XYZ file of C-alpha atoms in Angstrom:
483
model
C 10.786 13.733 -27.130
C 14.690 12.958 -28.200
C 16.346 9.987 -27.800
C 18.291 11.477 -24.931
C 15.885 12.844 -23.081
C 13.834 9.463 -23.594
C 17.273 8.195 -22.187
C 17.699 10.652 -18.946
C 14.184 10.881 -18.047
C 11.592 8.241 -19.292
C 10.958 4.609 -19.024
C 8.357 2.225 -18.729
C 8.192 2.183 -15.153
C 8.280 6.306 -14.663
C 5.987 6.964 -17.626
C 2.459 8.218 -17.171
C -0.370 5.837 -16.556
C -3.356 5.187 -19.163
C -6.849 4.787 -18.466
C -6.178 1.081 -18.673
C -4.165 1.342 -16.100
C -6.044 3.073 -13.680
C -7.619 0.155 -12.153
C -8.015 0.517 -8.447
C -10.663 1.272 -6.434
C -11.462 2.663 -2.744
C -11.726 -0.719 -1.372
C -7.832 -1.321 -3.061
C -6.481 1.472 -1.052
C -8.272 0.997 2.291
C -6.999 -2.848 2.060
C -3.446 -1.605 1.213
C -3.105 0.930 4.055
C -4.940 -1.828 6.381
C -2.130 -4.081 4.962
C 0.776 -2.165 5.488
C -0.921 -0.622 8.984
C -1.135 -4.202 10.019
C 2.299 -5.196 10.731
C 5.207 -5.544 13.111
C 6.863 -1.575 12.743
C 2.954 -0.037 13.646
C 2.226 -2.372 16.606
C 5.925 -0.584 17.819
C 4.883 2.320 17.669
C 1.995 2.140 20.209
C 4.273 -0.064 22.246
C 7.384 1.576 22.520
C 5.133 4.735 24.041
C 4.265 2.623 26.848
C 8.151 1.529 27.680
C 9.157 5.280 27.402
C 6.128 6.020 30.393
C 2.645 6.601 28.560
C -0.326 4.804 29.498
C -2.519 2.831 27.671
C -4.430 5.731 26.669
C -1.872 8.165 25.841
C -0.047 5.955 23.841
C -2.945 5.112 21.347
C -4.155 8.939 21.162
C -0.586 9.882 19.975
C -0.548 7.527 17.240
C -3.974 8.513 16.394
C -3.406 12.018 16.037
C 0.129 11.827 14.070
C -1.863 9.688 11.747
C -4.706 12.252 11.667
C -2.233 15.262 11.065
C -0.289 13.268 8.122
C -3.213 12.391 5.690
C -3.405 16.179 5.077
C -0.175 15.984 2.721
C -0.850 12.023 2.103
C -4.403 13.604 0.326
C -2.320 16.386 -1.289
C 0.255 14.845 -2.981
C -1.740 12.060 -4.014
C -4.213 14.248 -5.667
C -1.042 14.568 -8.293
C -0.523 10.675 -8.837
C -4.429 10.316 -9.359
C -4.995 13.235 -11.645
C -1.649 13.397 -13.849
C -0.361 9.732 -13.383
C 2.805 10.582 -12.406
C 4.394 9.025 -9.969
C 6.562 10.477 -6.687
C 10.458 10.996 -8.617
C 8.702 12.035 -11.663
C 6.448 15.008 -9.727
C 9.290 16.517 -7.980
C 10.464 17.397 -11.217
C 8.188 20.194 -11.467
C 9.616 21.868 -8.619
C 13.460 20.408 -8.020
C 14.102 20.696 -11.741
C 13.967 17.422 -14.112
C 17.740 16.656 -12.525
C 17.500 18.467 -9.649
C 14.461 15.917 -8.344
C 17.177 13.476 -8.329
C 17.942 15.403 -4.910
C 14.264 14.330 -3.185
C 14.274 10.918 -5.065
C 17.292 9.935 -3.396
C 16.589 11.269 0.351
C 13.462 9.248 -0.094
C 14.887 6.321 -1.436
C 17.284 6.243 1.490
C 15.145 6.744 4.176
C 12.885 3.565 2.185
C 16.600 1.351 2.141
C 16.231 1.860 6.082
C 12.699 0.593 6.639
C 13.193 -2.268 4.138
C 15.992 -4.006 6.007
C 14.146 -2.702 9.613
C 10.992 -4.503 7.839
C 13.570 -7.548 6.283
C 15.048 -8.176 9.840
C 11.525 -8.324 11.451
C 10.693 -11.310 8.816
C 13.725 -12.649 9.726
C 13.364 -12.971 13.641
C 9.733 -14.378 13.150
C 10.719 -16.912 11.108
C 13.556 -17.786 13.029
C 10.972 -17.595 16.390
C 8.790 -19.870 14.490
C 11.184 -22.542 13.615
C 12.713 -22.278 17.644
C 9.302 -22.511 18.568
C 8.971 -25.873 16.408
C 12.164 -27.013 17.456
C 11.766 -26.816 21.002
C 14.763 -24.350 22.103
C 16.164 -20.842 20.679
C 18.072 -20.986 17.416
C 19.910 -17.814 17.468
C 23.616 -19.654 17.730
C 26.717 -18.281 18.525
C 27.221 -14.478 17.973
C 29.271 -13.613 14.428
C 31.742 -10.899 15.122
C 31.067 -7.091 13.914
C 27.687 -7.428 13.161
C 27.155 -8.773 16.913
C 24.097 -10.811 16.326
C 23.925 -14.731 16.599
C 24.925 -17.004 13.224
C 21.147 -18.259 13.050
C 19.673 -14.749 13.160
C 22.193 -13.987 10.306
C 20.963 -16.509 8.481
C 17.448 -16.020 9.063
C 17.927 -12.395 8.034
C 19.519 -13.734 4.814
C 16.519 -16.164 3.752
C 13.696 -13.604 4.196
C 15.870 -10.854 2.410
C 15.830 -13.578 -0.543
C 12.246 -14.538 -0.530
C 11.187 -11.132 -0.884
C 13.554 -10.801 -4.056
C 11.003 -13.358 -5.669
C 8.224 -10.751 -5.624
C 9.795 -8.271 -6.983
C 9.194 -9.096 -10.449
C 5.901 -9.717 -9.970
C 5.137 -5.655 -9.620
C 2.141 -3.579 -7.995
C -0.500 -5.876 -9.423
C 0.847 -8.735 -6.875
C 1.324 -6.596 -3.971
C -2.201 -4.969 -4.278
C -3.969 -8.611 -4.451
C -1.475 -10.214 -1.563
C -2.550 -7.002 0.959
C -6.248 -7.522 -0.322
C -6.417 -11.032 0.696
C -4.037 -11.101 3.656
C -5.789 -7.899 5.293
C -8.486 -9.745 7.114
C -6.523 -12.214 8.554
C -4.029 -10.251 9.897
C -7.100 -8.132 11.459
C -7.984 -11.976 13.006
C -4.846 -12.538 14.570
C -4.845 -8.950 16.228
C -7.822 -9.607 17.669
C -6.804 -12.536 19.224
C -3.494 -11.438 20.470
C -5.550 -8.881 22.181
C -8.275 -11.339 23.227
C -5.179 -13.146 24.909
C -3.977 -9.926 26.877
C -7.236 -9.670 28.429
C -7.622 -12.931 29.196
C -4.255 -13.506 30.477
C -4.047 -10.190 32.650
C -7.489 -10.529 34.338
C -9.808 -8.287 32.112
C -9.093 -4.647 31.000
C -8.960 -2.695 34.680
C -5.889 -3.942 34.940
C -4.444 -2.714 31.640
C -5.970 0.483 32.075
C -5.539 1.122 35.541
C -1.736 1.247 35.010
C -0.521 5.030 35.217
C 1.722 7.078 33.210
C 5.222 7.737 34.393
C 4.340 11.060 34.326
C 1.960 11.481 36.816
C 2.890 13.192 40.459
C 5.376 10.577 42.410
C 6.086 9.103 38.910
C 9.548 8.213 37.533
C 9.285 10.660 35.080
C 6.853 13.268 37.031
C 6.237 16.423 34.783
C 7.953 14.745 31.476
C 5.269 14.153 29.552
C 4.933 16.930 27.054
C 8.465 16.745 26.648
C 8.174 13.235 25.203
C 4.869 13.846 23.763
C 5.803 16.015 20.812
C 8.941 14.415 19.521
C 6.754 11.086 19.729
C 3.787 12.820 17.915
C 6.724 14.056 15.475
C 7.707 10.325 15.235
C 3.912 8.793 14.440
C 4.385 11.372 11.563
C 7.650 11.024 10.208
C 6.264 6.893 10.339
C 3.924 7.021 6.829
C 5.857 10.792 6.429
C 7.776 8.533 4.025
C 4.461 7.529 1.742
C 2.990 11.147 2.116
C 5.776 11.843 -0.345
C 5.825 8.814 -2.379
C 2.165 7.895 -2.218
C 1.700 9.389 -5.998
C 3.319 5.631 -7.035
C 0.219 4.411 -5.731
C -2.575 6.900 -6.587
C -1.745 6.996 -9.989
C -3.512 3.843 -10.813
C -6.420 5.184 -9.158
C -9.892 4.832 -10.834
C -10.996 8.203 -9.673
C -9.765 10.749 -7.423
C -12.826 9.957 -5.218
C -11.380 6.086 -4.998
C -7.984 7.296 -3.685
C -9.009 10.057 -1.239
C -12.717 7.621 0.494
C -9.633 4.531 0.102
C -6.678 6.360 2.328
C -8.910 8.329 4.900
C -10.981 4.858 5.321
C -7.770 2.427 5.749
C -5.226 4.921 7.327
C -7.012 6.982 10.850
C -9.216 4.276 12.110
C -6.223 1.414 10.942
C -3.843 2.951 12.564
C -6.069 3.667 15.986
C -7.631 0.519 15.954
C -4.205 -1.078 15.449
C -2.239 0.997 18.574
C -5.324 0.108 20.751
C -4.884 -3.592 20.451
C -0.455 -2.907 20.744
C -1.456 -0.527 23.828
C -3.507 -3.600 25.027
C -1.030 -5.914 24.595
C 1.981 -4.441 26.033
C 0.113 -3.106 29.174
C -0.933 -6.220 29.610
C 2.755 -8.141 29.757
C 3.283 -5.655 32.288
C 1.015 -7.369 34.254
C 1.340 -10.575 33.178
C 5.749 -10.473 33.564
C 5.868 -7.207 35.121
C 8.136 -5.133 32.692
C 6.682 -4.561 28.918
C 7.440 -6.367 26.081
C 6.834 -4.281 23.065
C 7.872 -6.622 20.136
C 5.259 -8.987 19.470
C 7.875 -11.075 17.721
C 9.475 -11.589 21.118
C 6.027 -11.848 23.019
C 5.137 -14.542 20.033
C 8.011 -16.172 21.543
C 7.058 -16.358 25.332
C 3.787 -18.292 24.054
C 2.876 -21.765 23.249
C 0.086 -23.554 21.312
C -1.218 -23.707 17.833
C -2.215 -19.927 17.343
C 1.126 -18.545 17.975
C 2.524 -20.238 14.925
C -0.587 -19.371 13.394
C 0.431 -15.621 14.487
C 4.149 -15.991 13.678
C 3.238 -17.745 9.918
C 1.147 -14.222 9.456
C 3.547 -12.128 10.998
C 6.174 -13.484 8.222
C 3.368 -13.347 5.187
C 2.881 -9.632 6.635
C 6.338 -8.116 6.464
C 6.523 -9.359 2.987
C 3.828 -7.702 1.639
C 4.403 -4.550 3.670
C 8.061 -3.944 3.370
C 7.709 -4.692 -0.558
C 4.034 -1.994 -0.982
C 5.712 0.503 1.409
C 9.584 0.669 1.317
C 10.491 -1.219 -2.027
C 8.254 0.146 -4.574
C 9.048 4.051 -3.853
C 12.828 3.601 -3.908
C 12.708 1.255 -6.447
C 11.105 3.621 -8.575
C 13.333 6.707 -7.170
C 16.826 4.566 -8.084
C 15.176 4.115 -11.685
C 14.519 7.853 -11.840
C 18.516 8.558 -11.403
C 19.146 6.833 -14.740
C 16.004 5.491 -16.558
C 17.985 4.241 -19.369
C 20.312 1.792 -17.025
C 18.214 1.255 -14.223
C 14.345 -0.409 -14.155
C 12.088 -0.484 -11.504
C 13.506 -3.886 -10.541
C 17.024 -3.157 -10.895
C 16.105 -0.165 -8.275
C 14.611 -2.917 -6.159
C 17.741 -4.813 -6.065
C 19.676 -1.311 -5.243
C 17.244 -1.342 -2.410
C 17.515 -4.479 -1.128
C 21.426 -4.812 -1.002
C 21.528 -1.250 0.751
C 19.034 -2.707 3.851
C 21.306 -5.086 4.463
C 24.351 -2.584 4.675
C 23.012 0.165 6.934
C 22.592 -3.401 9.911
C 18.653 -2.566 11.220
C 19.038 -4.856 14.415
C 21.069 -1.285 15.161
C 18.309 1.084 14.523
C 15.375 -1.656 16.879
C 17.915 -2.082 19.552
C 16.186 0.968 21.598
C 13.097 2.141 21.797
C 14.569 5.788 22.345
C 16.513 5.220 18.820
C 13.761 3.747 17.254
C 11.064 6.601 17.827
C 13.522 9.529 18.511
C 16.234 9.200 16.344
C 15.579 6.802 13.449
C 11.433 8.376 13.110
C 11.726 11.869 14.202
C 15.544 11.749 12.614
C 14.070 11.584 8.953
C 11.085 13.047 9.621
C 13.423 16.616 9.960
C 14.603 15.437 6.181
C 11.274 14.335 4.496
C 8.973 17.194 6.062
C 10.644 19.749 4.072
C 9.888 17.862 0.535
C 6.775 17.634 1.390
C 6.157 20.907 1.896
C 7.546 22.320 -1.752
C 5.798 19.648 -3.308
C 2.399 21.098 -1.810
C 3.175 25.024 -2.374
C 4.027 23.733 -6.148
C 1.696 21.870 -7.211
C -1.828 23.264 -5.010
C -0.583 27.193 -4.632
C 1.739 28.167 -7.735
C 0.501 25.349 -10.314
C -3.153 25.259 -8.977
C -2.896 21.315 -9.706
C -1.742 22.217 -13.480
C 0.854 20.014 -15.167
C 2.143 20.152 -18.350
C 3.147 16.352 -18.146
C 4.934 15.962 -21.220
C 7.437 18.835 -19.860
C 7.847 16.422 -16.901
C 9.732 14.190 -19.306
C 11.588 17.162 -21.379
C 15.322 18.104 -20.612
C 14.407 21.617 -22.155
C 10.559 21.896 -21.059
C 9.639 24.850 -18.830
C 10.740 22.080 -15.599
C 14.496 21.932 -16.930
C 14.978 25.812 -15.073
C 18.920 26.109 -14.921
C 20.273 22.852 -16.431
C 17.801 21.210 -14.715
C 17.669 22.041 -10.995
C 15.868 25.142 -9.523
C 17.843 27.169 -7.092
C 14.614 27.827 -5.082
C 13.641 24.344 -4.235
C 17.023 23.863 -3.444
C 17.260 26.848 -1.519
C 13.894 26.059 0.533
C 14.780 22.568 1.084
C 18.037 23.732 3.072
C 16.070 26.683 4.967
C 13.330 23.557 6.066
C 16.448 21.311 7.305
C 18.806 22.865 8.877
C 17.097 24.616 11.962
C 16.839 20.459 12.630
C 20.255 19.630 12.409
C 21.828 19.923 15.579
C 18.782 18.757 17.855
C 19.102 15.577 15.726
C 23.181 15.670 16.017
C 22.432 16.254 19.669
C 19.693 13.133 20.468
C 21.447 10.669 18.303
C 25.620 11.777 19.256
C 24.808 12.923 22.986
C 28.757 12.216 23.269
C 30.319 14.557 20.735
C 27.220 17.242 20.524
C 26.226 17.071 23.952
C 27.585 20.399 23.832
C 24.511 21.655 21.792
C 22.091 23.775 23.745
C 18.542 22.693 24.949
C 16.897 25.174 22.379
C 17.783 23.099 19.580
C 16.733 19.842 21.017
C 13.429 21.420 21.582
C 13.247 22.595 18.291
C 14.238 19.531 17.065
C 10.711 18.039 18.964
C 8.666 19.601 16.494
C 10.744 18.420 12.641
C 8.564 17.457 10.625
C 6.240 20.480 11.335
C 8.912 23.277 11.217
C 11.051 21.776 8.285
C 7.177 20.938 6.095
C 6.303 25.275 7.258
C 9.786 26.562 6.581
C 10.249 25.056 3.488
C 6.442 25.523 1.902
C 6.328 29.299 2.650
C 9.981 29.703 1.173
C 9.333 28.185 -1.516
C 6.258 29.684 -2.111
C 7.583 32.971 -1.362
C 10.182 33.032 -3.718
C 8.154 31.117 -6.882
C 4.794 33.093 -6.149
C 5.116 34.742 -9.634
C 6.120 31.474 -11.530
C 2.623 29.876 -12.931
C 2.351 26.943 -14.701
């Protein structure tokens, strides 16, 4: 390998794992997903299908199936990580080119720069709900201009963003043992959230008894499959984001058998057992207030006693072990992959952390129609149709071959034409645009209202027509490369 190409494409951070390395078992990955399942962003999920008319029931079988649907490419692309030790922005290389992978690295990287300051401004109104619950009164202060939320949020936004700096520099070894210890208590404090629900809203006939809008004389009679496939698009395009960068994780995986028993153990049943209790919950502050409150943050703060600071304390302990395993290590390790020689894994974690702050998150939350349908289903249109090249590449023309060392070689067989390949490129746009203007039409109404009803309903199904488009394109046009 030359000095330059050790420059362009290889560090520390992106270089293939050893056997000493490969340390984690089953029980680390089920704990991880049950970790990062756990957590503010999930229990919204569930929720927010209740405000926008689901029922109980509904709500938690969407989640459940979206979750079911994306551990197919979650298993696939993993299967690279464990095998080669590679991880995400390193594998793309083998079918973007060794500079044209730059291309996926950064559209994930982004989309992880989003959740990280969603995840970062969560913290930050838990901890500031914790210390107004201490206090006595509400601590949000006087609203700062242009960023219109109060001076204490701000600064509560500001301290959390800081804290999680800290860990950092610790690396994977601290976030696997933090989600491994924390898991079980955060599965406590679910439990008795829910066991308050019930409690407080007269049992579970109530909860359940509650109709969907969209039944006959409903407010939104003869909606529902309207809003349930963009939502089941959403519950996708939620861990669509660590289907494609899940190969940072595998890759330290003892066995292939550790990583595939660990994610179909901690992801399907997490993330169902986790809507049921935020389908629970939210039905039941319909009853108890009569509208729904689907941020537990804010239902923390309607609460008194001891165990809702012992929820809020986990809540904050939560988001930082979440937002760090499952928005700051994949971009981290994408920014590093744009210029290994400058930029580290932690240096990409500070690129990552500054660029949460910039895009404002208390933006994206401030719906839940922009939450689900055009922040989730919005990237889901982007990231669906990387994950489908990187699964005709690597399981239909490579057969789960990899000449790693080329991975890491400006003129290996991966370099193509001066390092990007045309058809990745070429398969990428074919996946996204066909999404474009249903997205340019749900999240501008006022500019593109203009754009017909045929591409919003195309637009319901992204991450599924931009993940087909783009894998049979690609494999079309490569289906004589091998190797």
């Amino acid at each position: 390998m030359t000095d330059r190409a050790k420059d362009t494409l290889w560090n520390r951070d992106l270089a293939p794992t050893d056997a000493g390395q490969r340390t984690w078992r089953w029980y680390h990955f089920a704990a991880l997903w049950i970790g990062m399942i756990v957590a503010v962003p999930s229990w919204m999920l569930a929720s927010g299908l209740i405000e926008q008319g689901m029922s109980a029931g509904q709500a938690a079988l969407t989640v459940l199936a979206g979750n079911m649907v994306v551990l197919v490419p979650l298993l696939l692309i993993g299967h690279a990580g464990a095998r080669h030790g590679v991880p995400y922005a390193v594998l793309a290389r083998a079918s973007f080119g060794t500079r044209g992978a730059r291309l996926p690295a950064v559209a994930r990287a982004l989309v992880a720069c989003g959740w990280f300051g969603i995840q970062t401004w969560i913290g930050g109104e838990a901890l500031l709900t914790l210390l107004g619950v201490l206090a006595g009164h509400s601590l949000k202060g006087p609203i700062v201009p242009v960023l219109d939320i109060g001076i204490g949020q701000m600064l509560a936004f500001a301290t959390f963003w800081a804290v999680q700096l800290f860990f950092v520099r610790k690396g994977l070894t601290t976030i696997r043992r933090l989600e491994t210890w924390t898991a079980p208590v955060k599965i406590l404090v679910c439990v008795v959230l829910v066991w308050w629900a019930v409690g407080s809203a007269g049992g579970l006939g109530p909860i359940f008894a509650s109709p969907s809008a969209f039944v006959p004389g409903g407010a939104r009679e003869g909606q529902f499959w309207l809003v349930f496939w963009p939502s089941l698009t959403a519950m996708i395009g939620f861990w669509g984001t660590l289907a494609l960068n899940i190969p940072d994780f595998t890759r330290f995986a003892k066995s292939q058998r550790d990583q595939i028993i660990g994610q179909a153990i901690g992801l399907p049943p997490g993330m169902g057992l986790i809507a049921l209790a935020s389908v629970i919950t939210t039905s039941a502050t319909v009853v108890i207030y009569g509208h729904a409150i689907w941020d537990p943050v804010a239902l923390s703060g309607t609460l008194a006693g001891p165990l809702v600071l012992l929820g809020l304390v986990v809540i904050t302990i939560d988001t930082i072990s979440c937002n760090i395993a499952a928005n700051l290590v994949g971009a981290a390790y994408d920014f590093s992959s744009l210029a290994p020689g400058r930029i580290s894994y932690r240096t990409g974690g500070l690129i990552t952390a500054v660029i949460g702050i910039l895009i404002m998150p208390w933006k994206l939350l401030a719906t839940t129609g922009g939450y689900i349908f055009v922040w989730l289903t919005g990237y889901s249109a982007l990231l669906g149709p990387i994950a489908g090249i990187l699964i005709a590449d690597y399981w239909l023309i490579r057969r789960t071959r990899l000449d790693v060392e080329d991975l890491y070689r400006e003129d290996g067989r991966y370099a193509y034409a001066g390092g990007w390949n045309a058809k990745a490129l070429l398969a990428f746009a074919i996946g996204v645009l066909p999404n474009l203007p249903g997205f340019l039409a749900t999240a501008l109404p006022g500019p593109f209202g203009w754009i017909g009803g045929f591409w919003t309903s195309l637009y319901a199904y992204a991450w599924f027509i931009g993940l087909f488009l783009a894998l049979t394109t690609y494999a079309g046009l490569m289906r004589h490369a091998r190797g």
